[in-house]
Tab-separated table of C-alpha atoms in Angstrom:
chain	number	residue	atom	x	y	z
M	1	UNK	CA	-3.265	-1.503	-15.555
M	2	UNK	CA	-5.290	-1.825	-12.727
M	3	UNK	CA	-8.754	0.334	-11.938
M	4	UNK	CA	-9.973	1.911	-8.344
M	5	UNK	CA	-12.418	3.993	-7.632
M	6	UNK	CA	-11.443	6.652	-4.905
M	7	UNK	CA	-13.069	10.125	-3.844
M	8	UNK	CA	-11.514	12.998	-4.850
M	9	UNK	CA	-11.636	16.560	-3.505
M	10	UNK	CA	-10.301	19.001	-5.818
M	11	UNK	CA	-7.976	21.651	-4.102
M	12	UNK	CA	-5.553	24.238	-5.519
M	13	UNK	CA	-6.318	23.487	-9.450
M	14	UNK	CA	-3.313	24.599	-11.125
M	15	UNK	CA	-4.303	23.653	-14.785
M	16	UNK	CA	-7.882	23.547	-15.130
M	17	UNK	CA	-10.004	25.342	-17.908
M	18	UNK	CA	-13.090	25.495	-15.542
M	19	UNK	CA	-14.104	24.154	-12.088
M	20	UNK	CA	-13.863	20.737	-11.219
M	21	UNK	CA	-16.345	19.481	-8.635
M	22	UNK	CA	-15.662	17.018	-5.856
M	23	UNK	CA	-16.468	13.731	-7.357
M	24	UNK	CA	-15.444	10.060	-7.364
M	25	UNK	CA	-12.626	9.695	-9.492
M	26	UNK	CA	-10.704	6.153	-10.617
M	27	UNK	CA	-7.048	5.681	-10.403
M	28	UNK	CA	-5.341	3.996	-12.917
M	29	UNK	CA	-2.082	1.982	-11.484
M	30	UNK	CA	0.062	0.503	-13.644
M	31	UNK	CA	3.467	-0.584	-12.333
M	32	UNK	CA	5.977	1.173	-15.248
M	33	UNK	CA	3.824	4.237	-14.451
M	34	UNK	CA	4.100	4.158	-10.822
M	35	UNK	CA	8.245	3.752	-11.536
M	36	UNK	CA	8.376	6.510	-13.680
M	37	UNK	CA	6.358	8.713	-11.612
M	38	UNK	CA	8.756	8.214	-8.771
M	39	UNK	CA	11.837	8.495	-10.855
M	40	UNK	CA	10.613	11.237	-12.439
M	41	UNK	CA	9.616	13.142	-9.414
M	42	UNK	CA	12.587	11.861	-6.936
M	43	UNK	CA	15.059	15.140	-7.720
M	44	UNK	CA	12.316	17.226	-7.808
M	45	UNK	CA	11.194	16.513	-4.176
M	46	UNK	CA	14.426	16.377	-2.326
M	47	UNK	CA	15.470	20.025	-4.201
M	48	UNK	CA	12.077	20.643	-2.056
M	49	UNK	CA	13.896	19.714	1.390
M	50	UNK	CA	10.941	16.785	1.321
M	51	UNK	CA	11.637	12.731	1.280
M	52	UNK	CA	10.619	11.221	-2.193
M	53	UNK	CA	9.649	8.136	-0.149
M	54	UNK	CA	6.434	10.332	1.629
M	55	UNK	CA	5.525	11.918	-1.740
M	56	UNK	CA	3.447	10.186	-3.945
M	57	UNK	CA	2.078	10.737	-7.660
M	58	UNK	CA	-1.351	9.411	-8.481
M	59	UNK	CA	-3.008	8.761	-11.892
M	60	UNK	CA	-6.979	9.672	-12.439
M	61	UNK	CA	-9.125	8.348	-15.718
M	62	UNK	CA	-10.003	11.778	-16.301
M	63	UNK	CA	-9.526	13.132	-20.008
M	64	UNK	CA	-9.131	17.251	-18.846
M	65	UNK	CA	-5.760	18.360	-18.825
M	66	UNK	CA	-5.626	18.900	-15.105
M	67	UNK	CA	-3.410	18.218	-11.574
M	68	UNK	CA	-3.667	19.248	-8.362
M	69	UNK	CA	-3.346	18.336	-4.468
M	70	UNK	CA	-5.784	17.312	-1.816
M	71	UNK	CA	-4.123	17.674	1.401
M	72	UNK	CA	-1.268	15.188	2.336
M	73	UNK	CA	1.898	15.046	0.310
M	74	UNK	CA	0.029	13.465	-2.992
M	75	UNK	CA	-0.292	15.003	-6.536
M	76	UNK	CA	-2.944	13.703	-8.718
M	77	UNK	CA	-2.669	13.854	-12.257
M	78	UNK	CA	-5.192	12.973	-14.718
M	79	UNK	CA	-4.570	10.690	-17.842
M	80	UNK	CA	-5.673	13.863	-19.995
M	81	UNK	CA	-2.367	15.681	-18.732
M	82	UNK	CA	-0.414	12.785	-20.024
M	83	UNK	CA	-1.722	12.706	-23.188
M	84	UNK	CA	-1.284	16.529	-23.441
M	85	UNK	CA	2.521	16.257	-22.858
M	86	UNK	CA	5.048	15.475	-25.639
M	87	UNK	CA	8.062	15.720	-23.256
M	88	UNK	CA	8.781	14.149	-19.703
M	89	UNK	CA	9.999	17.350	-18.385
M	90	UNK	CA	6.419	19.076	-19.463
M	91	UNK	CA	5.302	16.176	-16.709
M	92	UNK	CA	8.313	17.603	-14.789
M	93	UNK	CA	6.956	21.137	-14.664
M	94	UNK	CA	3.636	20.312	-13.796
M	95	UNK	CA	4.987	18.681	-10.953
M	96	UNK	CA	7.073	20.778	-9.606
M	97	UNK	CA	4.225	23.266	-9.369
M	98	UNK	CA	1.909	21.256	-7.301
M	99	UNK	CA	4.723	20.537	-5.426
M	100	UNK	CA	4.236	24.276	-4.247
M	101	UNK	CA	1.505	23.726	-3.390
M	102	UNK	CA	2.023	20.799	-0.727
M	103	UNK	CA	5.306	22.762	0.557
M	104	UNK	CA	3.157	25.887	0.742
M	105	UNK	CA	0.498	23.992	2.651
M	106	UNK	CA	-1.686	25.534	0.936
M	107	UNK	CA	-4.570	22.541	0.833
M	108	UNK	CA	-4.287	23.370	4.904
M	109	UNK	CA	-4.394	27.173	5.040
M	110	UNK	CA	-7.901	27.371	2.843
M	111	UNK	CA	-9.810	28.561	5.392
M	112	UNK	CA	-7.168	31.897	5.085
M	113	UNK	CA	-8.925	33.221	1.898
M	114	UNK	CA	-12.407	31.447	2.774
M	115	UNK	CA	-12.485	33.313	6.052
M	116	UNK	CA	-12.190	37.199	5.251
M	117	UNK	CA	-14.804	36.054	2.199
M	118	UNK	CA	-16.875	34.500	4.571
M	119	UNK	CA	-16.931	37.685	6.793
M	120	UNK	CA	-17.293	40.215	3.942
M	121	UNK	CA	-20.738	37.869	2.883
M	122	UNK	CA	-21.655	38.388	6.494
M	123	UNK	CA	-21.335	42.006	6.821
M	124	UNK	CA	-22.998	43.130	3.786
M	125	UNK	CA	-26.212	40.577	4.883
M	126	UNK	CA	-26.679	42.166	8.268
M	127	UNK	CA	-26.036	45.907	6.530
M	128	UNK	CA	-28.451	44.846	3.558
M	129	UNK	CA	-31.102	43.656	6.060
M	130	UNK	CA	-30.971	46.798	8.193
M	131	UNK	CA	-31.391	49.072	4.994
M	132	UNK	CA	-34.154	46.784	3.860
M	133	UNK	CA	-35.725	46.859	7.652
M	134	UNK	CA	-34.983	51.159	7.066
M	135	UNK	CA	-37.468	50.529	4.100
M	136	UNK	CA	-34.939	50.837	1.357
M	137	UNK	CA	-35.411	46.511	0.325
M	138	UNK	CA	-33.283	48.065	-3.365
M	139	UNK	CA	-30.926	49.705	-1.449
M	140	UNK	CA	-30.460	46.459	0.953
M	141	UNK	CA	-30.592	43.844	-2.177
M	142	UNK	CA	-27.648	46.368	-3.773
M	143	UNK	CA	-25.840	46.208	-0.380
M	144	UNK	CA	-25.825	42.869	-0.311
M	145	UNK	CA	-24.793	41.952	-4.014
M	146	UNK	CA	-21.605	44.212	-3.410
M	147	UNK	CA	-21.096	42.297	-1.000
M	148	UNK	CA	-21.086	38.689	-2.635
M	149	UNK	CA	-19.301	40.387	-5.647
M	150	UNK	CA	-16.380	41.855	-3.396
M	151	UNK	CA	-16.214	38.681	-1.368
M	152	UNK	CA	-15.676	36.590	-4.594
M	153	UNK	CA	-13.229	39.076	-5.118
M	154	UNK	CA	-11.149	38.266	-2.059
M	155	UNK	CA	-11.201	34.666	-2.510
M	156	UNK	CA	-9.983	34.419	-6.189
M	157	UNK	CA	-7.180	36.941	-5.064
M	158	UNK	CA	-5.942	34.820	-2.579
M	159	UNK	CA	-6.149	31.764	-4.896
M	160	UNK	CA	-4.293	33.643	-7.130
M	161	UNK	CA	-1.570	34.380	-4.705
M	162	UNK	CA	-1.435	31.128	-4.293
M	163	UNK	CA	-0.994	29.674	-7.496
M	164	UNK	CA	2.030	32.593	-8.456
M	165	UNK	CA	3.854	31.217	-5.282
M	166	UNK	CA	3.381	27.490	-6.768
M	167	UNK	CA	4.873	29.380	-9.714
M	168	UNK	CA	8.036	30.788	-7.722
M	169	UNK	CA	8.047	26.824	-6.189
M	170	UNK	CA	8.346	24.851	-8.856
M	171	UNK	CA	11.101	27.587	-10.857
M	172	UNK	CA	13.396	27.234	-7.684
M	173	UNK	CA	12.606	23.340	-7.457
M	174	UNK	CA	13.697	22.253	-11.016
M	175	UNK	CA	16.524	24.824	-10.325
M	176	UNK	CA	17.528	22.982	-7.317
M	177	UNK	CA	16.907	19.884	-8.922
M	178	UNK	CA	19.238	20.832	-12.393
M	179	UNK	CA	15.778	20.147	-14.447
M	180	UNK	CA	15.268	22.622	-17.477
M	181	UNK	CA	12.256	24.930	-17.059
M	182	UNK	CA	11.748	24.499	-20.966
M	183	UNK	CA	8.920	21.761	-20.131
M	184	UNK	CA	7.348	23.959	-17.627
M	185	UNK	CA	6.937	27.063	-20.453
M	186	UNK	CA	5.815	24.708	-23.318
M	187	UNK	CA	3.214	23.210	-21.293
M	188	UNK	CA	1.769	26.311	-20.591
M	189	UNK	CA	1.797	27.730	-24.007
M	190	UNK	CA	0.075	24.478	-25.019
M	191	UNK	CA	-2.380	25.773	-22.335
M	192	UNK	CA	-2.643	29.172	-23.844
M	193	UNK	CA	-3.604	27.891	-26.899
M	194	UNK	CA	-5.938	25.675	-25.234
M	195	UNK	CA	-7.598	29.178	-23.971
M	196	UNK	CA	-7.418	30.780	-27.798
M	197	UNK	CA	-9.158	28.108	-29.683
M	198	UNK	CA	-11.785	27.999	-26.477
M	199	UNK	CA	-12.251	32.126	-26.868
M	200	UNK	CA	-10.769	31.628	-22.669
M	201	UNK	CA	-9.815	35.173	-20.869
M	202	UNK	CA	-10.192	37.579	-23.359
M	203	UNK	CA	-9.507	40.228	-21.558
M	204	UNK	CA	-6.832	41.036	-18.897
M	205	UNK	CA	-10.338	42.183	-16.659
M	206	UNK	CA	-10.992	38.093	-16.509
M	207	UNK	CA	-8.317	37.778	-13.904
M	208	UNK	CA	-10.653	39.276	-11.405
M	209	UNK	CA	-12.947	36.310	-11.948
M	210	UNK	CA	-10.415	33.069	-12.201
M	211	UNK	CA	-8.481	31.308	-9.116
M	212	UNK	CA	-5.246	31.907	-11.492
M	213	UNK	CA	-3.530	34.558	-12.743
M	214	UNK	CA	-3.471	35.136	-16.555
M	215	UNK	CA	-2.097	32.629	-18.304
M	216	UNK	CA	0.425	35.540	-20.318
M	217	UNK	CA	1.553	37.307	-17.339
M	218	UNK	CA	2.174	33.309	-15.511
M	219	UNK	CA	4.231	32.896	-19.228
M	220	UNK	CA	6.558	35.771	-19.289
M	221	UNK	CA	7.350	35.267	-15.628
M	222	UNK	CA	8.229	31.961	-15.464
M	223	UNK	CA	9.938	32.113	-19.092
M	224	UNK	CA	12.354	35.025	-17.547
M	225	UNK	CA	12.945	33.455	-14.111
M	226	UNK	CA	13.580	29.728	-16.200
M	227	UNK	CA	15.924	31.553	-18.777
M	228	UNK	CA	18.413	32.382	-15.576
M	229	UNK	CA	19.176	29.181	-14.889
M	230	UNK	CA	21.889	27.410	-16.116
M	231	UNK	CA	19.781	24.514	-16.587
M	232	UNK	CA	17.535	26.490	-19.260
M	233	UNK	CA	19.446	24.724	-22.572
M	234	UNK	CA	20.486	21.427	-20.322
M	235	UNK	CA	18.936	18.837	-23.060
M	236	UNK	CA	16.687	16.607	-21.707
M	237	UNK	CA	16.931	13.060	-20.229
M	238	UNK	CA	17.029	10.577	-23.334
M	239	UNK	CA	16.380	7.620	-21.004
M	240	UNK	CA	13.226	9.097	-18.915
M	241	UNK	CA	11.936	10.622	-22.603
M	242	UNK	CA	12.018	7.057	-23.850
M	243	UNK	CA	10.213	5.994	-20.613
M	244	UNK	CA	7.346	8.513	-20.524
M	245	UNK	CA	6.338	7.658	-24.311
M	246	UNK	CA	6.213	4.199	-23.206
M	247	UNK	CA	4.137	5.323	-20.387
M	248	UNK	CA	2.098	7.509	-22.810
M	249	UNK	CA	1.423	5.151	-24.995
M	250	UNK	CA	0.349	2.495	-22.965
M	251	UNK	CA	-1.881	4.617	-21.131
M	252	UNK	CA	-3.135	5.782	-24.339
M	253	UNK	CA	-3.663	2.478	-25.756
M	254	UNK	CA	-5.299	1.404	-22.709
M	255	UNK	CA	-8.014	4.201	-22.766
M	256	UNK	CA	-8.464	5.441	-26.539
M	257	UNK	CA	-10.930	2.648	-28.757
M	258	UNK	CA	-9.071	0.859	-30.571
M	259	UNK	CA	-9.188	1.969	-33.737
M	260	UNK	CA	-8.455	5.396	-32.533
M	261	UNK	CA	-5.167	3.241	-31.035
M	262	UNK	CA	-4.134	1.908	-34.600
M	263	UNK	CA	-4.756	5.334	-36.263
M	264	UNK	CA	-2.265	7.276	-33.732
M	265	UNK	CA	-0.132	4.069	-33.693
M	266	UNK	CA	-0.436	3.005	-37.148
M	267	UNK	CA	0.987	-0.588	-38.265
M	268	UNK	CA	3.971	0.592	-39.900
M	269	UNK	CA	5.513	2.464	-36.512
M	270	UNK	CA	7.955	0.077	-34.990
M	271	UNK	CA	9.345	1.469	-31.771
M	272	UNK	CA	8.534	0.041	-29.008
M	273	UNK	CA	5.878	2.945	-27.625
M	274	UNK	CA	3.761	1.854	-30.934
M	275	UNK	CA	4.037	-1.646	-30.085
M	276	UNK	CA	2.402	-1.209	-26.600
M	277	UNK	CA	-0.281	0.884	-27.652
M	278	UNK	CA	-1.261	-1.566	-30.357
M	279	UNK	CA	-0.924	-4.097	-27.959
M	280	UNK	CA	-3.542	-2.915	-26.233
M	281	UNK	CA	-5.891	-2.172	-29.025
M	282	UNK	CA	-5.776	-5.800	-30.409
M	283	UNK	CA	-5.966	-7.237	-26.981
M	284	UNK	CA	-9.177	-4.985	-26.860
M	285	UNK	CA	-10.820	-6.359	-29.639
M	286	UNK	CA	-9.933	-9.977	-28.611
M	287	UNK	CA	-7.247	-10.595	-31.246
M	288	UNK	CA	-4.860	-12.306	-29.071
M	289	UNK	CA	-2.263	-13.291	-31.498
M	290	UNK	CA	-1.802	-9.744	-32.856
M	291	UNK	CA	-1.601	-8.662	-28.798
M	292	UNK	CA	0.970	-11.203	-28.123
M	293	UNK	CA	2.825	-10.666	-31.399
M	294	UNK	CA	3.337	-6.890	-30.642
M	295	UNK	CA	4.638	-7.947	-26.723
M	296	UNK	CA	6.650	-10.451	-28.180
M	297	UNK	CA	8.177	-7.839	-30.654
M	298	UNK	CA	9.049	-5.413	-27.957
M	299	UNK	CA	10.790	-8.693	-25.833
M	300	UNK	CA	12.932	-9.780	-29.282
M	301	UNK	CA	14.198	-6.422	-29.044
M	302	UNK	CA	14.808	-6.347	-24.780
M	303	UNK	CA	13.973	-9.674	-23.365
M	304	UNK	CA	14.427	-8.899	-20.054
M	305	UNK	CA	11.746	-5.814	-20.100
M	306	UNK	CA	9.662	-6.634	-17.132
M	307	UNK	CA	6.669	-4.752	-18.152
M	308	UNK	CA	6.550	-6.139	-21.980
M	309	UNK	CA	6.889	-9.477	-19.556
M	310	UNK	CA	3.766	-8.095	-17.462
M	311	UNK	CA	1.897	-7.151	-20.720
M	312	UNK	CA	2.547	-10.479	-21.961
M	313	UNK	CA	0.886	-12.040	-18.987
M	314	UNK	CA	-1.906	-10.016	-18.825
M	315	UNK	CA	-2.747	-11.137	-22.536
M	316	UNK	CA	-2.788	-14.303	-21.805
M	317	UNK	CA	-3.841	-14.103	-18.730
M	318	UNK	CA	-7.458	-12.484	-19.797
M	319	UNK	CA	-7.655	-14.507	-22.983
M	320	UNK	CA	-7.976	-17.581	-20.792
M	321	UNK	CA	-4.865	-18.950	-20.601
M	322	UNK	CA	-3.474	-18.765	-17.279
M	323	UNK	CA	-0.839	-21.675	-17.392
M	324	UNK	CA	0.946	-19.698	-20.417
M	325	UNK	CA	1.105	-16.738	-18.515
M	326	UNK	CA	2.613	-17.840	-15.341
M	327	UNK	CA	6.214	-18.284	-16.896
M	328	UNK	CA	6.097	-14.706	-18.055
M	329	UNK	CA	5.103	-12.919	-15.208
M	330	UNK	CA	7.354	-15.342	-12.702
M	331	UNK	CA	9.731	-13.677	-14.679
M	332	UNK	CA	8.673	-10.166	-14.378
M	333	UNK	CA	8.041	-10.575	-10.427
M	334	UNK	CA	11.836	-11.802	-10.390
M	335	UNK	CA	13.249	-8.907	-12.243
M	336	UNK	CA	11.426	-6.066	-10.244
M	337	UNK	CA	12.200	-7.608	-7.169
M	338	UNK	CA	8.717	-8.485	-6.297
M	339	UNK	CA	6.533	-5.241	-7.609
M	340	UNK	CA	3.197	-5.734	-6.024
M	341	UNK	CA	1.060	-4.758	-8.725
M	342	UNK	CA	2.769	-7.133	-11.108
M	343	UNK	CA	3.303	-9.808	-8.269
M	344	UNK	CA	-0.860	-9.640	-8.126
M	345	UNK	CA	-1.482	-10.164	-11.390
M	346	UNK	CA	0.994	-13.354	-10.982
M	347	UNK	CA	-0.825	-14.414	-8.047
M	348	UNK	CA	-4.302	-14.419	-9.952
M	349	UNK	CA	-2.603	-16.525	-12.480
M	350	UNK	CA	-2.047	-18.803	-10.153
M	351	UNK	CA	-5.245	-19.216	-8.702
M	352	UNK	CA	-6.690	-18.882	-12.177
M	353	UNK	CA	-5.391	-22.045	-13.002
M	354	UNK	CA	-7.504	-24.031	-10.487
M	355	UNK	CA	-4.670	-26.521	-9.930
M	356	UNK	CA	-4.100	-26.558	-6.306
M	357	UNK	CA	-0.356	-27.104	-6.655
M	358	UNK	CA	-0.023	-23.599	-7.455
M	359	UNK	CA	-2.099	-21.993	-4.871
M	360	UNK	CA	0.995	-22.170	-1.805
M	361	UNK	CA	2.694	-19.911	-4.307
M	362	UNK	CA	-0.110	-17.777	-4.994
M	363	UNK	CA	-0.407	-17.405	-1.287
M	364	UNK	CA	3.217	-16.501	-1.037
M	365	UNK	CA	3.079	-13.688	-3.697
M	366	UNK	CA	0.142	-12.059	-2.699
M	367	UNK	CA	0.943	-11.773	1.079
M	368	UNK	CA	3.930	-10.291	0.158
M	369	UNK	CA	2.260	-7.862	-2.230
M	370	UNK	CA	0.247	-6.897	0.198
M	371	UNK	CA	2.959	-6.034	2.508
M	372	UNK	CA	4.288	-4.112	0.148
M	373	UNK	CA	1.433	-2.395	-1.162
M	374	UNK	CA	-1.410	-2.301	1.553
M	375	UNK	CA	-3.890	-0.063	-0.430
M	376	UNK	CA	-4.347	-2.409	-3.281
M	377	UNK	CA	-7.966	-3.966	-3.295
M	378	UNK	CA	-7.435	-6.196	-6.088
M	379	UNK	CA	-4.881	-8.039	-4.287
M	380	UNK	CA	-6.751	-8.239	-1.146
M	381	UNK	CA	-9.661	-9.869	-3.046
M	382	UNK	CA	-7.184	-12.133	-4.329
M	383	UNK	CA	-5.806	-12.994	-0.951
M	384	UNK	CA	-8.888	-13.818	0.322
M	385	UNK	CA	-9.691	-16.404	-2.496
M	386	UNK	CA	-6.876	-18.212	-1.689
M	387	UNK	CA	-7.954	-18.376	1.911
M	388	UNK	CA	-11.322	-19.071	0.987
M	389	UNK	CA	-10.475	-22.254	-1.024
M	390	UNK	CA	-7.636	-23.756	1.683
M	391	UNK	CA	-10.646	-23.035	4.268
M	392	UNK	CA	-9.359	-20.197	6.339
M	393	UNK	CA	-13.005	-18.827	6.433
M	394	UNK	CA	-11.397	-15.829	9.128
M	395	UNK	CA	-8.385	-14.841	7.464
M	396	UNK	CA	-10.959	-14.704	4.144
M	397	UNK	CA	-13.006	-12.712	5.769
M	398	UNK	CA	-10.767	-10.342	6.484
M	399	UNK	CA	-9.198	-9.884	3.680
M	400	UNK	CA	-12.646	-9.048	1.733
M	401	UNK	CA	-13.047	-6.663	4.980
M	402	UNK	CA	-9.441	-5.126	3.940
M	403	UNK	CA	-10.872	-4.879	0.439
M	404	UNK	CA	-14.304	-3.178	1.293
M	405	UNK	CA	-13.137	-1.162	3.901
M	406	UNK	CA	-10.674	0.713	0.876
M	407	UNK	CA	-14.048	0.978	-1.962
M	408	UNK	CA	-15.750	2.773	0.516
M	409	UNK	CA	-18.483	-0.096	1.032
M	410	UNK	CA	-18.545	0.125	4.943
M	411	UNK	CA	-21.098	-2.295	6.013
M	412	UNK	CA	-19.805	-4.793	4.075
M	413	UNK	CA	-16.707	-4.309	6.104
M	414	UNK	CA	-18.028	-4.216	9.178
M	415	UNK	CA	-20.050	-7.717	8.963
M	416	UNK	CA	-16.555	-9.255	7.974
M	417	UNK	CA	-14.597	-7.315	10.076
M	418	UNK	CA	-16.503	-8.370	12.763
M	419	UNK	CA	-17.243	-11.837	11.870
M	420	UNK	CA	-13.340	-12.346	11.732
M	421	UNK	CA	-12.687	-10.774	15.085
M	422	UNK	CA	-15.135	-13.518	16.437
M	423	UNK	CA	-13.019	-16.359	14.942
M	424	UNK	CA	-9.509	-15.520	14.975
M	425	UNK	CA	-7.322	-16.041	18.185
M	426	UNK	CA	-7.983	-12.994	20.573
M	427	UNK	CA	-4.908	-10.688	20.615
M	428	UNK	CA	-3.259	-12.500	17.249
M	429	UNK	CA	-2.016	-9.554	14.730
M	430	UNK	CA	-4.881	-10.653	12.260
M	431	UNK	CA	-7.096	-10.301	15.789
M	432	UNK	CA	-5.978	-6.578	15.945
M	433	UNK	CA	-6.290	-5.524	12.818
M	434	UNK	CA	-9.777	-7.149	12.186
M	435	UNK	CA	-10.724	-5.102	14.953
M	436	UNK	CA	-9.440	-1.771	13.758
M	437	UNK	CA	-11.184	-2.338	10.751
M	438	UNK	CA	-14.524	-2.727	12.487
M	439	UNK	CA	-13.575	-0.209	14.914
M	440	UNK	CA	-13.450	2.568	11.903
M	441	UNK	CA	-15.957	1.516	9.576
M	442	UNK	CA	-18.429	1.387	12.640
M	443	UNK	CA	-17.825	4.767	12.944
M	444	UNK	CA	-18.311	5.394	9.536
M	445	UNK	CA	-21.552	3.758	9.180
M	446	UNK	CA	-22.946	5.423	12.374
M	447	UNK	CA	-21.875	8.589	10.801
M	448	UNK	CA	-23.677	8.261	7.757
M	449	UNK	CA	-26.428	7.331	9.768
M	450	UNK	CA	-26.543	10.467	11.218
M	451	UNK	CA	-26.077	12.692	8.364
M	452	UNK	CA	-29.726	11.018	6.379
C-alpha cells in the first residue's frame, strides 16, 4: 500500500457521527483495493446512466466510519468504513448513496441551502440593529438570535433533503443494478447502534439540529422500499465477499499494531484473509521470515495471485533484498497487465538494486506506469531517479516537478519546472508540459502570496 497526502473538503456527509472539518487527509492506494473498488462499484454506476471509467472510489487513513463526495464524480471512503463492514454489499450500499449525491449534483448546488440561510442571517442583523438603534439593544440581540437559530434551521433542512434523495438514489441504483439492499439496511443499523451506545439523537426533536434525517425514519424507509425488489433475498456475490475480506484484512493489517493484527487474526486462522493480515503484522515488526512464510502460504494455495506476488515483493523488497524481489513482482506486473501501482514498486526494485543493468527496465516500467497512472507521486520520484543517475538532469527535473506539483509543495515545482523548461528542446512534449507545470504552480504561489 502506498501513502499520499491530499486535501480534503468534506461535502454531503452521509455517515458521520459529528462534523468533519476540512483537513488534509492521506489516501491509501493499494492495487487489489483499487480493483475491487471498481468492480465493486462498476454495476452500480452504469444503473446510474454514468460511465464507471469517470467514477472513481478513493481510500482515506481515517478511522471514523464515514464517506462522502467533494465535487467531481469521486467518493471517498475512509479505512474506518471498511473495517465497519462485514459484507461487500454493506460497501455496496454506502456507495450507491454517495452516488446520489454526485448524480444529484448536490456538491454543486450548495450555495441553494447556504443562500436563503445566508439571507435570513442578513435580515434579522439589519432588523436587530434598527431595534437596538430604537433603544431596545434586548429586543435587537433577541431579533437577531431568531434569526441565526431559524437560519440554521433552513440549512440543515435542505441538507436533509438532500441526504433522503441520496436515499431514494442509491434504492433505485442497486435496483437497477440487481444488488440486494440487505447491505444498505445492515449498515445502517450498525450505525444506529453506533448512535445508542454514544447516547446520539435521543429524541425525534434532534432532527432539527443534524444535516440527516433520523437514523429510524432513514431505516424503515429504505428497509420497505429495499424489501420490493426482487433483488431483496438475491444472496450475495461469493467471489467479491471473498475479495473484500481480503481487502479488509490487508487494510487492517496494514493499519492496526501488530499485535492487535495477531489477536483479530490469530495463528491458528488459515484462510487466506488471515494470512495477509499477519503478513503485515510480522513484516511490521521486522520478522521477515514469518512475513514471507504467510505470502508464501497464500501462493501454495493460488500461485498465480498477483497481489500475494506484490506482497511478496514488498517484503523483500523493504527488508533489503531487492534482487529476491524482482522475480516476484516481474511476475505480478505480467499477470495484471502492467498495474501501475504494482509496476512502481517493481521499478524501485530495480533501481534498488544499484546494478545498472537493470535500470533500462526500470525506466521502461515506470514510464509506462506513469502513463497509466499520472497522479502517482511515488512513481514520479522514481522516474526521476532513474533520470537522475543516466544524467538526464531535465527530464529529472521534471519529474520531481510532476511529483511536487501533486504534494502541494509549489515552489519546489516551480524552480524545477522552470529549470527544465530552460533545458529541454523548445516545443518538445516534455517542453510543454514543463511549462504547464510552471505556468500553474506560478499561479499558485502568487496566490498564496496574496492571501498572507
Amino acid at each position: 500500500m502506498l501513502r499520499n497526502p491530499v486535501p480534503r473538503a468534506a461535502l454531503a456527509l452521509v455517515l458521520a457521527l459529528g462534523a468533519v472539518p476540512a483537513q488534509a487527509q492521506e489516501v491509501l492506494r493499494d492495487a487489489e483495493t483499487e480493483a475491487f473498488f471498481r468492480e465493486m462499484s462498476a454495476p452500480i454506476v452504469t444503473a446510474a446512466g454514468l460511465d464507471p471509467r469517470n467514477v472513481n472510489v478513493v481510500l482515506l487513513n481515517d478511522g471514523e466510519v464515514n464517506a462522502f463526495v467533494a465535487g467531481g464524480q469521486t467518493v471517498y471512503m475512509n479505512s474506518g468504513l471498511i473495517g465497519k463492514a462485514d459484507h461487500a454489499e454493506e460497501v455496496q450500499g454506502v456507495f450507491a448513496h454517495e452516488l446520489g449525491h454526485i448524480v444529484g449534483g448536490h456538491a454543486i448546488r450548495g450555495g441553494e441551502g447556504s443562500r436563503p440561510a445566508v439571507a435570513i442571517t442578513l435580515l434579522s442583523l439589519l432588523l436587530g440593529a434598527a431595534a437596538a438603534a430604537a433603544g431596545s439593544p434586548e429586543a435587537g440581540l433577541g431579533i437577531f438570535m431568531g434569526g441565526m437559530t431559524a437560519a440554521e434551521g433552513k440549512y440543515l433542512a435542505f441538507s436533509r433533503a438532500q441526504e433522503a434523495t441520496a436515499d431514494a438514489a442509491s434504492v433505485k441504483f442497486l435496483a437497477g443494478a440487481g444488488i440486494s439492499g440487505r447491505g444498505s439496511v445492515n449498515f445502517f443499523q450498525k450505525l444506529q447502534n453506533m448512535e445508542y451506545r454514544a447516547g446520539y439523537r435521543k429524541s425525534p426533536d434532534d432532527e432539527w439540529y443534524s444535516t440527516h434525517p433520523m437514523t429510524d425514519d432513514r431505516l424503515t424507509t429504505l428497509k420497505d422500499a429495499f424489501e420490493q425488489d426482487p433483488a431483496w433475498k438475491r444472496p450475495e456475490d461469493p467471489a467479491l465477499q471473498r475479495r473484500f475480506l481480503r481487502v479488509k484484512a490487508k487494510l487492517y493489517g496494514y493499519l492496526a499494531e501488530p499485535q492487535q493484527t495477531l489477536t483479530a487474526y490469530p495463528e491458528y486462522v488459515n484462510d487466506i484473509p488471515a494470512h495477509y493480515a499477519r503478513a503485515y503484522a510480522y513484516h511490521k515488526q521486522a520478522f521477515m521470515d514469518k512475513a514471507l512464510a504467510e505470502t508464501d502460504a497464500i501462493l501454495a494455495a493460488e500461485p498465480d495471485d498477483a497481489y500475494a506476488l506484490e506482497l511478496k515483493g514488498q517484503v523483500l523488497l523493504e527488508s533489503g533484498r531487492p534482487a529476491d524481489a524482482i522475480p516476484p513482482l516481474r511476475r505480478a506486473v505480467a499477470l495484471t497487465q502492467n498495474q501501475p501501482l504494482i509496476a512502481t514498486t517493481f521499478g524501485h526494485a530495480l533501481l534498488a538494486t544499484e546494478d545498472r543493468a537493470n535500470f533500462p527496465e526500470a525506466e521502461r516500467v515506470l514510464k509506462a506506469a506513469v502513463v497509466k497512472d499520472h497522479d502517482n507521486p511515488f512513481a514520479w520520484y522514481q522516474l526521476g531517479m532513474v533520470y537522475e543517475a543516466n544524467g538526464d538532469t531535465p527530464r529529472a527535473r521534471l519529474a520531481s516537478a510532476e511529483q511536487e506539483a501533486m504534494q502541494l509543495q509549489y515552489v519546489e515545482a516551480l524552480r524545477n519546472a522552470e529549470a527544465a523548461q530552460a533545458a529541454l528542446p523548445a516545443g518538445s512534449p516534455d517542453w510543454l508540459r514543463a511549462q504547464d507545470i510552471a505556468m500553474s504552480t506560478r499561479a499558485m504561489v502568487e496566490h498564496k502570496r496574496k492571501k498572507k
